Coordinates of C-alpha atoms in Angstrom, one line a residue:
M1 CA -14.5 11.4 3.0
D2 CA -15.5 11.0 6.7
T3 CA -18.9 9.4 6.7
T4 CA -19.0 8.9 10.5
T5 CA -20.2 12.5 11.2
D6 CA -23.8 13.4 11.4
V7 CA -24.0 15.0 7.9
N8 CA -27.2 15.2 5.9
W9 CA -25.4 14.2 2.6
L10 CA -26.9 15.1 -0.7
N11 CA -28.9 12.4 -2.3
P12 CA -28.1 11.3 -5.8
A13 CA -30.6 13.7 -7.5
E14 CA -29.3 16.6 -5.3
A15 CA -25.7 15.8 -6.0
G16 CA -26.4 15.6 -9.7
A17 CA -28.2 18.9 -9.7
W18 CA -25.3 20.5 -7.6
R19 CA -22.7 19.2 -10.0
S20 CA -24.6 20.4 -13.0
Y21 CA -24.8 23.8 -11.5
I22 CA -21.1 24.1 -10.5
E23 CA -19.9 22.7 -13.8
V24 CA -21.9 25.1 -16.0
Q25 CA -22.0 28.3 -14.0
S26 CA -18.5 29.5 -14.6
D27 CA -18.6 28.5 -18.3
L28 CA -21.9 30.4 -18.7
V29 CA -20.5 33.6 -17.0
N30 CA -17.3 33.3 -19.1
A31 CA -19.3 33.0 -22.3
I32 CA -21.5 36.0 -21.5
E33 CA -18.3 37.9 -20.5
R34 CA -16.7 37.1 -23.8
D35 CA -19.7 38.4 -25.7
L36 CA -19.7 41.6 -23.7
G37 CA -16.0 41.9 -24.2
E38 CA -16.6 42.5 -27.8
H39 CA -18.1 45.9 -26.6
G40 CA -15.3 46.6 -24.2
L41 CA -17.4 45.7 -21.1
T42 CA -17.3 43.1 -18.4
L43 CA -20.5 41.7 -16.9
G44 CA -19.8 43.9 -13.8
D45 CA -19.5 47.0 -16.0
Y46 CA -22.7 46.2 -17.7
Q47 CA -24.5 45.8 -14.4
V48 CA -23.3 49.2 -13.3
L49 CA -24.7 50.8 -16.5
V50 CA -28.0 49.0 -16.0
Y51 CA -28.4 49.9 -12.4
L52 CA -27.6 53.6 -13.1
S53 CA -29.9 53.7 -16.1
E54 CA -32.8 52.4 -14.0
A55 CA -32.2 54.9 -11.1
N56 CA -33.9 58.2 -10.7
D57 CA -32.0 60.8 -12.7
S58 CA -29.6 58.0 -13.8
A59 CA -27.7 58.5 -10.5
M60 CA -27.2 56.4 -7.3
R61 CA -25.5 57.0 -4.0
M62 CA -22.2 55.2 -4.1
C63 CA -23.1 53.2 -1.0
D64 CA -26.4 52.1 -2.6
L65 CA -24.7 51.1 -5.9
A66 CA -22.1 49.1 -3.9
D67 CA -24.9 47.3 -2.1
A68 CA -26.8 46.6 -5.3
L69 CA -23.6 45.2 -6.9
Q70 CA -22.6 43.3 -3.7
L71 CA -19.3 45.1 -3.7
S72 CA -17.2 46.7 -0.9
P73 CA -16.6 50.5 -1.3
S74 CA -13.1 49.8 -2.5
G75 CA -14.5 47.1 -4.9
L76 CA -16.9 49.7 -6.3
T77 CA -14.1 52.2 -6.7
R78 CA -12.1 49.7 -8.8
R79 CA -15.2 48.7 -10.8
L80 CA -16.0 52.4 -11.6
D81 CA -12.5 53.5 -12.4
G82 CA -12.6 52.1 -16.0
L83 CA -16.1 53.4 -16.6
V84 CA -15.2 56.8 -15.4
A85 CA -12.0 56.9 -17.4
G86 CA -14.1 55.9 -20.5
G87 CA -16.5 58.8 -19.8
F88 CA -19.4 56.3 -19.3
V89 CA -20.0 57.1 -15.6
K90 CA -19.0 60.1 -13.5
R91 CA -18.6 60.6 -9.8
E92 CA -20.1 63.7 -8.3
G93 CA -21.2 65.1 -5.0
S94 CA -24.8 65.0 -4.1
A95 CA -26.7 68.3 -4.4
A96 CA -28.8 67.2 -1.4
D97 CA -26.0 66.1 0.9
R98 CA -22.4 67.2 0.5
R99 CA -21.2 64.1 2.4
V100 CA -22.6 61.8 -0.3
M101 CA -20.9 60.8 -3.5
M102 CA -23.1 59.8 -6.5
G103 CA -22.4 57.5 -9.4
V104 CA -24.0 59.1 -12.5
L105 CA -24.6 57.6 -15.9
T106 CA -23.3 59.9 -18.6
G107 CA -24.9 60.4 -22.0
T108 CA -22.0 58.4 -23.5
G109 CA -22.6 55.6 -21.0
R110 CA -26.3 55.5 -21.9
E111 CA -25.4 55.3 -25.6
L112 CA -23.0 52.4 -24.8
L113 CA -25.7 50.6 -22.9
E114 CA -28.2 51.1 -25.7
Q115 CA -25.7 49.8 -28.2
T116 CA -24.7 46.9 -26.1
A117 CA -28.1 45.8 -24.6
P118 CA -29.4 44.1 -27.8
H119 CA -26.2 42.1 -28.1
H120 CA -26.2 41.2 -24.4
V121 CA -29.9 40.0 -24.5
E122 CA -29.1 38.0 -27.6
S123 CA -26.2 36.4 -25.8
V124 CA -28.3 35.5 -22.8
R125 CA -31.1 34.2 -25.0
R126 CA -28.7 32.1 -27.0
R127 CA -26.8 30.7 -24.0
I128 CA -29.8 30.1 -21.7
F129 CA -33.3 30.6 -22.9
D130 CA -33.0 29.0 -26.3
H131 CA -32.4 25.8 -24.5
L132 CA -35.4 25.9 -22.2
D133 CA -39.1 25.6 -22.7
E134 CA -41.7 27.9 -21.0
G135 CA -42.1 25.5 -18.1
Q136 CA -38.4 25.3 -17.5
V137 CA -38.1 29.1 -17.5
A138 CA -40.8 29.3 -14.8
V139 CA -39.1 26.6 -12.8
L140 CA -35.7 28.3 -13.1
Q141 CA -37.2 31.6 -11.8
S142 CA -38.9 29.7 -9.0
I143 CA -35.6 28.0 -8.1
F144 CA -33.6 31.2 -7.9
D145 CA -36.4 33.0 -6.0
A146 CA -36.3 30.2 -3.4
V147 CA -32.5 30.3 -3.1
A148 CA -32.6 34.1 -2.8
T149 CA -35.2 33.9 -0.1
G150 CA -33.1 31.3 1.8
L151 CA -30.0 33.5 1.5
A152 CA -31.8 36.6 2.7
A153 CA -33.1 34.6 5.7
D154 CA -29.6 33.4 6.5
A155 CA -28.2 36.9 6.2
A156 CA -31.0 38.3 8.5
A157 CA -30.4 35.5 11.1
S158 CA -26.7 36.2 11.2
A159 CA -27.1 40.0 11.5

């Protein structure tokens, strides 16, 4: 490691926090993915169903859905292919603008989400919140809000 450069190295507490994060984050996502897999979904699939369920008329413009999921248009197409094939989501043209494609949650998709949501919430609770007290939950939210604010500022500065 080159220590001759002018780098603001992480102090021991910061390094420990960073290592804890990187060592647990993929294990956590994998555990939640395994739990959703019992219902035939990935975490990404579940996110699609949630975003569509919360949208007006259970429909979103494809470009807005891609932005919400932080996917490219082709990434969204790949993500939706399985949900469309399963009858959980459909693609349809917008009634307001023929140039716009919409992602629409079907009745079958809503049923799947309603069946899966209690199991997903139980998984998240068991894997995260059962290990935290009320103060830690508040700190966790504060931490991720601060990180999100910093990321948004960086994105705005580079745009």
